[in-house]
Amino acid sequence: MGHWWARNIVEPGKLPLTLALFSFVLSFVIVRSIARLIRAGRGPFRNVTPGGMHIHHVVPGVVLVVIGGFGAVTSGRYGLGAAVCAVIFGAGAGLVLDEFALLLHLADVYWSDEGRKSVEIVVLTAALVGLVLGGFLPFGVNELSPQEARGRGLFAGDAALNFAFALIALSKGKPRTALIGAVVPFVALVGAVRLARPVSPWAKRFYRRRHRTRARAIRRAYRHDRRWAGPRRRLEEFIGGAPDPARTALPGGRDGGPPR
């Protein structure tokens, strides 16, 4: 365990990424906790509203991402400068992705049902970076040993095949599986061979005249959502807080019920 930790987490080349991940998670936890305290009216924290305009924390987050990103480009992977830029970049990314839903909808949906997308994207980002730290490479063929370099063509072919599986999973309406499958090949393969979601581009293209297959896809999607929607909602509320009850219903009645 100690050897794995030293090789994959604290070795000089991976230390900036490790610091960025820790800074990213810590900034998200801090800003989400402060937001929940402000919402509950507790503590000394208040919204920043100079001149009556609410300044969202995505604004300083973008500034930190720009500073940390450009600093990282000029400082390389080693040294104190790389470590400092990684911390700055991770903190800014945490602030930005905590309001990912606001950027997606171009509206203040932080405490609405749509705001759950921010929590989901933060969890996915942390998981993917953790997989990279653990030794998984997303379609990468860099830093090969001399023995591996001789099989570089085969390695690149495997990466291209896995990329194709990830694209298929994405077209089947499974973005989480596609993202994780971009790093873990077996996950992309599973997502590519399973039935598509009924409203996905794949289903619209290939299930249009296959009525039985489309019916199976609808039933499977409904059973999956009924089984996992509750646990996922409770986990997201535990991490990011429950949305405002007055704003949980989505337009068109998309907040529940079996598909038609």
mmCIF file of C-alpha atoms in Angstrom:
data_model
loop_
_atom_site.group_PDB
_atom_site.id
_atom_site.type_symbol
_atom_site.label_atom_id
_atom_site.label_comp_id
_atom_site.label_asym_id
_atom_site.label_seq_id
_atom_site.Cartn_x
_atom_site.Cartn_y
_atom_site.Cartn_z
ATOM 1 C CA MET A 1 0.000 0.000 0.000
ATOM 2 C CA GLY A 2 2.806 2.394 0.899
ATOM 3 C CA HIS A 3 4.631 1.617 -2.344
ATOM 4 C CA TRP A 4 1.468 2.236 -4.397
ATOM 5 C CA TRP A 5 0.856 5.531 -2.570
ATOM 6 C CA ALA A 6 4.406 6.717 -3.186
ATOM 7 C CA ARG A 7 4.353 5.679 -6.858
ATOM 8 C CA ASN A 8 0.892 6.959 -7.874
ATOM 9 C CA ILE A 9 0.104 9.800 -5.461
ATOM 10 C CA VAL A 10 3.174 11.580 -4.107
ATOM 11 C CA GLU A 11 5.805 10.951 -6.796
ATOM 12 C CA PRO A 12 7.048 14.318 -8.142
ATOM 13 C CA GLY A 13 5.351 13.983 -11.533
ATOM 14 C CA LYS A 14 1.903 13.306 -10.040
ATOM 15 C CA LEU A 15 2.106 15.594 -7.022
ATOM 16 C CA PRO A 16 0.528 18.600 -8.828
ATOM 17 C CA LEU A 17 -2.448 16.499 -9.918
ATOM 18 C CA THR A 18 -2.823 15.146 -6.383
ATOM 19 C CA LEU A 19 -2.764 18.657 -4.928
ATOM 20 C CA ALA A 20 -5.235 19.860 -7.555
ATOM 21 C CA LEU A 21 -7.651 17.045 -6.690
ATOM 22 C CA PHE A 22 -7.453 17.691 -2.947
ATOM 23 C CA SER A 23 -7.847 21.438 -3.506
ATOM 24 C CA PHE A 24 -10.782 20.822 -5.845
ATOM 25 C CA VAL A 25 -12.663 18.633 -3.355
ATOM 26 C CA LEU A 26 -11.839 20.902 -0.409
ATOM 27 C CA SER A 27 -12.995 24.079 -2.169
ATOM 28 C CA PHE A 28 -16.251 22.405 -3.209
ATOM 29 C CA VAL A 29 -16.918 21.183 0.347
ATOM 30 C CA ILE A 30 -16.145 24.609 1.835
ATOM 31 C CA VAL A 31 -18.196 26.668 -0.615
ATOM 32 C CA ARG A 32 -21.144 24.250 -0.522
ATOM 33 C CA SER A 33 -21.091 24.306 3.298
ATOM 34 C CA ILE A 34 -21.028 28.107 3.325
ATOM 35 C CA ALA A 35 -23.916 28.208 0.829
ATOM 36 C CA ARG A 36 -25.966 25.894 3.033
ATOM 37 C CA LEU A 37 -25.247 28.067 6.088
ATOM 38 C CA ILE A 38 -26.307 31.195 4.189
ATOM 39 C CA ARG A 39 -29.481 29.462 3.068
ATOM 40 C CA ALA A 40 -30.262 28.453 6.664
ATOM 41 C CA GLY A 41 -29.464 31.951 7.977
ATOM 42 C CA ARG A 42 -26.708 30.698 10.263
ATOM 43 C CA GLY A 43 -23.202 31.945 10.841
ATOM 44 C CA PRO A 44 -21.532 35.189 9.772
ATOM 45 C CA PHE A 45 -21.627 34.456 6.042
ATOM 46 C CA ARG A 46 -23.762 36.453 3.607
ATOM 47 C CA ASN A 47 -24.163 36.683 -0.152
ATOM 48 C CA VAL A 48 -21.835 39.132 -1.884
ATOM 49 C CA THR A 49 -24.131 41.735 -3.436
ATOM 50 C CA PRO A 50 -22.274 44.978 -4.256
ATOM 51 C CA GLY A 51 -24.711 47.510 -5.629
ATOM 52 C CA GLY A 52 -27.519 44.970 -5.360
ATOM 53 C CA MET A 53 -25.923 42.569 -7.866
ATOM 54 C CA HIS A 54 -25.353 39.015 -6.620
ATOM 55 C CA ILE A 55 -21.783 37.918 -7.370
ATOM 56 C CA HIS A 56 -21.804 34.131 -7.768
ATOM 57 C CA HIS A 57 -18.718 32.235 -6.690
ATOM 58 C CA VAL A 58 -18.256 30.998 -10.242
ATOM 59 C CA VAL A 59 -16.754 34.445 -10.955
ATOM 60 C CA PRO A 60 -13.728 34.165 -8.607
ATOM 61 C CA GLY A 61 -13.569 30.507 -9.645
ATOM 62 C CA VAL A 62 -13.002 31.458 -13.280
ATOM 63 C CA VAL A 63 -10.283 33.911 -12.220
ATOM 64 C CA LEU A 64 -8.511 31.219 -10.196
ATOM 65 C CA VAL A 65 -8.785 28.680 -13.026
ATOM 66 C CA VAL A 66 -7.225 31.161 -15.467
ATOM 67 C CA ILE A 67 -4.390 32.020 -13.081
ATOM 68 C CA GLY A 68 -3.709 28.421 -12.124
ATOM 69 C CA GLY A 69 -4.031 27.097 -15.671
ATOM 70 C CA PHE A 70 -1.670 29.577 -17.299
ATOM 71 C CA GLY A 71 0.691 29.278 -14.345
ATOM 72 C CA ALA A 72 0.743 25.493 -14.698
ATOM 73 C CA VAL A 73 1.555 25.761 -18.410
ATOM 74 C CA THR A 74 4.629 27.852 -17.671
ATOM 75 C CA SER A 75 5.810 26.004 -14.543
ATOM 76 C CA GLY A 76 5.828 22.393 -15.772
ATOM 77 C CA ARG A 77 5.187 19.353 -13.581
ATOM 78 C CA TYR A 78 7.876 19.819 -10.953
ATOM 79 C CA GLY A 79 8.843 22.329 -8.313
ATOM 80 C CA LEU A 80 7.068 24.685 -5.953
ATOM 81 C CA GLY A 81 5.529 26.722 -8.760
ATOM 82 C CA ALA A 82 3.767 23.695 -10.216
ATOM 83 C CA ALA A 83 2.396 22.742 -6.796
ATOM 84 C CA VAL A 84 1.077 26.258 -6.093
ATOM 85 C CA CYS A 85 -0.542 26.541 -9.523
ATOM 86 C CA ALA A 86 -2.160 23.130 -9.061
ATOM 87 C CA VAL A 87 -3.707 24.223 -5.764
ATOM 88 C CA ILE A 88 -4.983 27.465 -7.321
ATOM 89 C CA PHE A 89 -6.402 25.653 -10.331
ATOM 90 C CA GLY A 90 -8.094 22.976 -8.200
ATOM 91 C CA ALA A 91 -9.694 25.568 -5.936
ATOM 92 C CA GLY A 92 -10.994 27.533 -8.911
ATOM 93 C CA ALA A 93 -12.347 24.404 -10.591
ATOM 94 C CA GLY A 94 -14.227 23.517 -7.408
ATOM 95 C CA LEU A 95 -15.877 26.941 -7.344
ATOM 96 C CA VAL A 96 -16.764 26.795 -11.045
ATOM 97 C CA LEU A 97 -18.211 23.273 -11.080
ATOM 98 C CA ASP A 98 -20.211 23.934 -7.920
ATOM 99 C CA GLU A 99 -22.250 26.249 -10.147
ATOM 100 C CA PHE A 100 -22.073 24.106 -13.271
ATOM 101 C CA ALA A 101 -25.888 24.013 -13.464
ATOM 102 C CA LEU A 102 -26.001 27.818 -13.455
ATOM 103 C CA LEU A 103 -23.670 27.911 -16.474
ATOM 104 C CA LEU A 104 -25.622 25.141 -18.209
ATOM 105 C CA HIS A 105 -29.057 26.760 -17.791
ATOM 106 C CA LEU A 106 -27.884 30.398 -17.701
ATOM 107 C CA ALA A 107 -30.161 30.876 -14.699
ATOM 108 C CA ASP A 108 -29.846 30.766 -10.906
ATOM 109 C CA VAL A 109 -30.906 27.142 -10.388
ATOM 110 C CA TYR A 110 -28.545 26.504 -7.459
ATOM 111 C CA TRP A 111 -31.296 25.332 -5.078
ATOM 112 C CA SER A 112 -33.606 23.874 -7.687
ATOM 113 C CA ASP A 113 -33.875 20.323 -8.954
ATOM 114 C CA GLU A 114 -31.792 21.259 -11.991
ATOM 115 C CA GLY A 115 -29.028 22.332 -9.609
ATOM 116 C CA ARG A 116 -28.315 18.683 -8.803
ATOM 117 C CA LYS A 117 -26.273 18.542 -12.000
ATOM 118 C CA SER A 118 -23.561 20.529 -10.230
ATOM 119 C CA VAL A 119 -23.172 17.893 -7.526
ATOM 120 C CA GLU A 120 -23.181 15.117 -10.097
ATOM 121 C CA ILE A 121 -20.490 16.709 -12.262
ATOM 122 C CA VAL A 122 -18.291 17.372 -9.222
ATOM 123 C CA VAL A 123 -18.525 13.744 -8.105
ATOM 124 C CA LEU A 124 -17.766 12.499 -11.627
ATOM 125 C CA THR A 125 -14.804 14.849 -11.985
ATOM 126 C CA ALA A 126 -13.312 13.772 -8.660
ATOM 127 C CA ALA A 127 -13.802 10.104 -9.562
ATOM 128 C CA LEU A 128 -12.148 10.474 -12.970
ATOM 129 C CA VAL A 129 -9.151 12.359 -11.578
ATOM 130 C CA GLY A 130 -8.841 9.735 -8.846
ATOM 131 C CA LEU A 131 -8.776 6.991 -11.502
ATOM 132 C CA VAL A 132 -6.035 8.823 -13.389
ATOM 133 C CA LEU A 133 -4.025 9.104 -10.179
ATOM 134 C CA GLY A 134 -4.534 5.392 -9.637
ATOM 135 C CA GLY A 135 -2.769 4.613 -12.900
ATOM 136 C CA PHE A 136 -5.534 4.652 -15.531
ATOM 137 C CA LEU A 137 -4.737 6.669 -18.660
ATOM 138 C CA PRO A 138 -7.579 8.096 -20.778
ATOM 139 C CA PHE A 139 -6.643 7.007 -24.328
ATOM 140 C CA GLY A 140 -2.998 7.804 -23.528
ATOM 141 C CA VAL A 141 0.096 6.259 -25.089
ATOM 142 C CA ASN A 142 2.703 8.513 -23.465
ATOM 143 C CA GLU A 143 5.488 7.507 -21.096
ATOM 144 C CA LEU A 144 5.797 3.971 -22.433
ATOM 145 C CA SER A 145 8.720 1.760 -21.518
ATOM 146 C CA PRO A 146 11.011 0.520 -24.361
ATOM 147 C CA GLN A 147 9.237 -2.838 -24.317
ATOM 148 C CA GLU A 148 5.824 -1.178 -24.463
ATOM 149 C CA ALA A 149 6.957 1.193 -27.194
ATOM 150 C CA ARG A 150 7.468 -1.755 -29.527
ATOM 151 C CA GLY A 151 3.773 -2.491 -29.168
ATOM 152 C CA ARG A 152 2.766 1.149 -29.507
ATOM 153 C CA GLY A 153 0.575 0.464 -32.536
ATOM 154 C CA LEU A 154 -1.376 -2.214 -30.694
ATOM 155 C CA PHE A 155 -1.745 0.062 -27.679
ATOM 156 C CA ALA A 156 -2.998 2.923 -29.859
ATOM 157 C CA GLY A 157 -5.443 0.560 -31.550
ATOM 158 C CA ASP A 158 -6.829 -0.525 -28.188
ATOM 159 C CA ALA A 159 -7.195 3.110 -27.161
ATOM 160 C CA ALA A 160 -9.045 3.933 -30.392
ATOM 161 C CA LEU A 161 -11.346 0.940 -29.908
ATOM 162 C CA ASN A 162 -12.099 1.995 -26.335
ATOM 163 C CA PHE A 163 -12.777 5.522 -27.547
ATOM 164 C CA ALA A 164 -15.280 4.115 -30.027
ATOM 165 C CA PHE A 165 -16.989 2.148 -27.235
ATOM 166 C CA ALA A 166 -17.208 5.329 -25.161
ATOM 167 C CA LEU A 167 -18.775 7.220 -28.065
ATOM 168 C CA ILE A 168 -21.346 4.465 -28.552
ATOM 169 C CA ALA A 169 -22.196 4.543 -24.834
ATOM 170 C CA LEU A 170 -22.605 8.315 -25.069
ATOM 171 C CA SER A 171 -24.891 8.031 -28.100
ATOM 172 C CA LYS A 172 -26.960 5.489 -26.162
ATOM 173 C CA GLY A 173 -27.771 8.141 -23.567
ATOM 174 C CA LYS A 174 -25.244 7.020 -20.920
ATOM 175 C CA PRO A 175 -22.918 9.982 -20.328
ATOM 176 C CA ARG A 176 -21.699 8.759 -16.920
ATOM 177 C CA THR A 177 -20.749 5.376 -18.331
ATOM 178 C CA ALA A 178 -19.046 7.046 -21.299
ATOM 179 C CA LEU A 179 -16.980 9.356 -19.082
ATOM 180 C CA ILE A 180 -15.815 6.611 -16.750
ATOM 181 C CA GLY A 181 -15.378 4.264 -19.712
ATOM 182 C CA ALA A 182 -12.971 6.757 -21.259
ATOM 183 C CA VAL A 183 -10.604 5.827 -18.433
ATOM 184 C CA VAL A 184 -11.667 2.256 -17.613
ATOM 185 C CA PRO A 185 -12.054 0.262 -20.876
ATOM 186 C CA PHE A 186 -14.337 -2.463 -19.513
ATOM 187 C CA VAL A 187 -16.925 0.111 -18.426
ATOM 188 C CA ALA A 188 -17.079 1.576 -21.941
ATOM 189 C CA LEU A 189 -17.597 -1.902 -23.413
ATOM 190 C CA VAL A 190 -20.492 -2.630 -21.035
ATOM 191 C CA GLY A 191 -22.149 0.673 -21.872
ATOM 192 C CA ALA A 192 -21.736 0.026 -25.605
ATOM 193 C CA VAL A 193 -23.357 -3.419 -25.678
ATOM 194 C CA ARG A 194 -26.308 -2.744 -23.379
ATOM 195 C CA LEU A 195 -29.653 -1.368 -24.532
ATOM 196 C CA ALA A 196 -29.828 2.341 -25.230
ATOM 197 C CA ARG A 197 -31.966 4.790 -23.298
ATOM 198 C CA PRO A 198 -35.306 5.224 -25.142
ATOM 199 C CA VAL A 199 -34.791 8.943 -25.862
ATOM 200 C CA SER A 200 -31.124 8.673 -26.869
ATOM 201 C CA PRO A 201 -29.865 9.368 -30.410
ATOM 202 C CA TRP A 202 -29.004 5.676 -30.800
ATOM 203 C CA ALA A 203 -32.561 4.593 -29.955
ATOM 204 C CA LYS A 204 -34.078 7.185 -32.265
ATOM 205 C CA ARG A 205 -31.879 5.986 -35.110
ATOM 206 C CA PHE A 206 -31.843 2.201 -34.662
ATOM 207 C CA TYR A 207 -34.938 1.404 -32.584
ATOM 208 C CA ARG A 208 -37.396 3.374 -34.690
ATOM 209 C CA ARG A 209 -38.754 0.287 -36.468
ATOM 210 C CA ARG A 210 -37.735 -2.307 -33.881
ATOM 211 C CA HIS A 211 -40.781 -1.989 -31.672
ATOM 212 C CA ARG A 212 -39.958 -4.865 -29.335
ATOM 213 C CA THR A 213 -36.446 -3.586 -28.727
ATOM 214 C CA ARG A 214 -37.765 -0.100 -28.082
ATOM 215 C CA ALA A 215 -40.339 -1.471 -25.625
ATOM 216 C CA ARG A 216 -37.587 -3.397 -23.803
ATOM 217 C CA ALA A 217 -35.471 -0.237 -23.633
ATOM 218 C CA ILE A 218 -38.375 1.725 -22.148
ATOM 219 C CA ARG A 219 -39.078 -0.944 -19.525
ATOM 220 C CA ARG A 220 -35.414 -1.278 -18.596
ATOM 221 C CA ALA A 221 -34.948 2.493 -18.305
ATOM 222 C CA TYR A 222 -38.038 2.769 -16.114
ATOM 223 C CA ARG A 223 -36.927 -0.040 -13.817
ATOM 224 C CA HIS A 224 -33.421 1.412 -13.578
ATOM 225 C CA ASP A 225 -34.692 4.897 -12.742
ATOM 226 C CA ARG A 226 -37.183 3.569 -10.209
ATOM 227 C CA ARG A 227 -34.448 1.561 -8.485
ATOM 228 C CA TRP A 228 -31.643 4.120 -8.453
ATOM 229 C CA ALA A 229 -33.338 7.546 -8.588
ATOM 230 C CA GLY A 230 -34.117 7.494 -4.855
ATOM 231 C CA PRO A 231 -30.624 6.515 -3.627
ATOM 232 C CA ARG A 232 -28.969 8.929 -6.049
ATOM 233 C CA ARG A 233 -31.246 11.752 -4.920
ATOM 234 C CA ARG A 234 -30.505 11.061 -1.241
ATOM 235 C CA LEU A 235 -26.757 10.996 -1.922
ATOM 236 C CA GLU A 236 -26.901 14.272 -3.847
ATOM 237 C CA GLU A 237 -28.950 15.899 -1.089
ATOM 238 C CA PHE A 238 -26.463 14.653 1.515
ATOM 239 C CA ILE A 239 -23.577 16.197 -0.429
ATOM 240 C CA GLY A 240 -25.160 19.365 -1.762
ATOM 241 C CA GLY A 241 -28.308 19.930 0.276
ATOM 242 C CA ALA A 242 -31.975 19.429 -0.577
ATOM 243 C CA PRO A 243 -33.435 21.695 -3.282
ATOM 244 C CA ASP A 244 -36.147 24.217 -2.609
ATOM 245 C CA PRO A 245 -39.469 22.290 -2.489
ATOM 246 C CA ALA A 246 -41.197 25.048 -4.405
ATOM 247 C CA ARG A 247 -38.808 24.607 -7.343
ATOM 248 C CA THR A 248 -38.407 20.848 -7.682
ATOM 249 C CA ALA A 249 -41.020 20.251 -10.381
ATOM 250 C CA LEU A 250 -39.608 20.298 -13.896
ATOM 251 C CA PRO A 251 -41.457 21.674 -16.922
ATOM 252 C CA GLY A 252 -43.725 19.227 -18.685
ATOM 253 C CA GLY A 253 -44.102 16.914 -15.687
ATOM 254 C CA ARG A 254 -40.620 15.400 -16.069
ATOM 255 C CA ASP A 255 -40.204 15.031 -12.318
ATOM 256 C CA GLY A 256 -41.580 11.523 -12.032
ATOM 257 C CA GLY A 257 -43.970 8.875 -13.252
ATOM 258 C CA PRO A 258 -43.498 6.031 -15.696
ATOM 259 C CA PRO A 259 -42.581 6.843 -19.308
ATOM 260 C CA ARG A 260 -45.305 6.764 -21.903
#
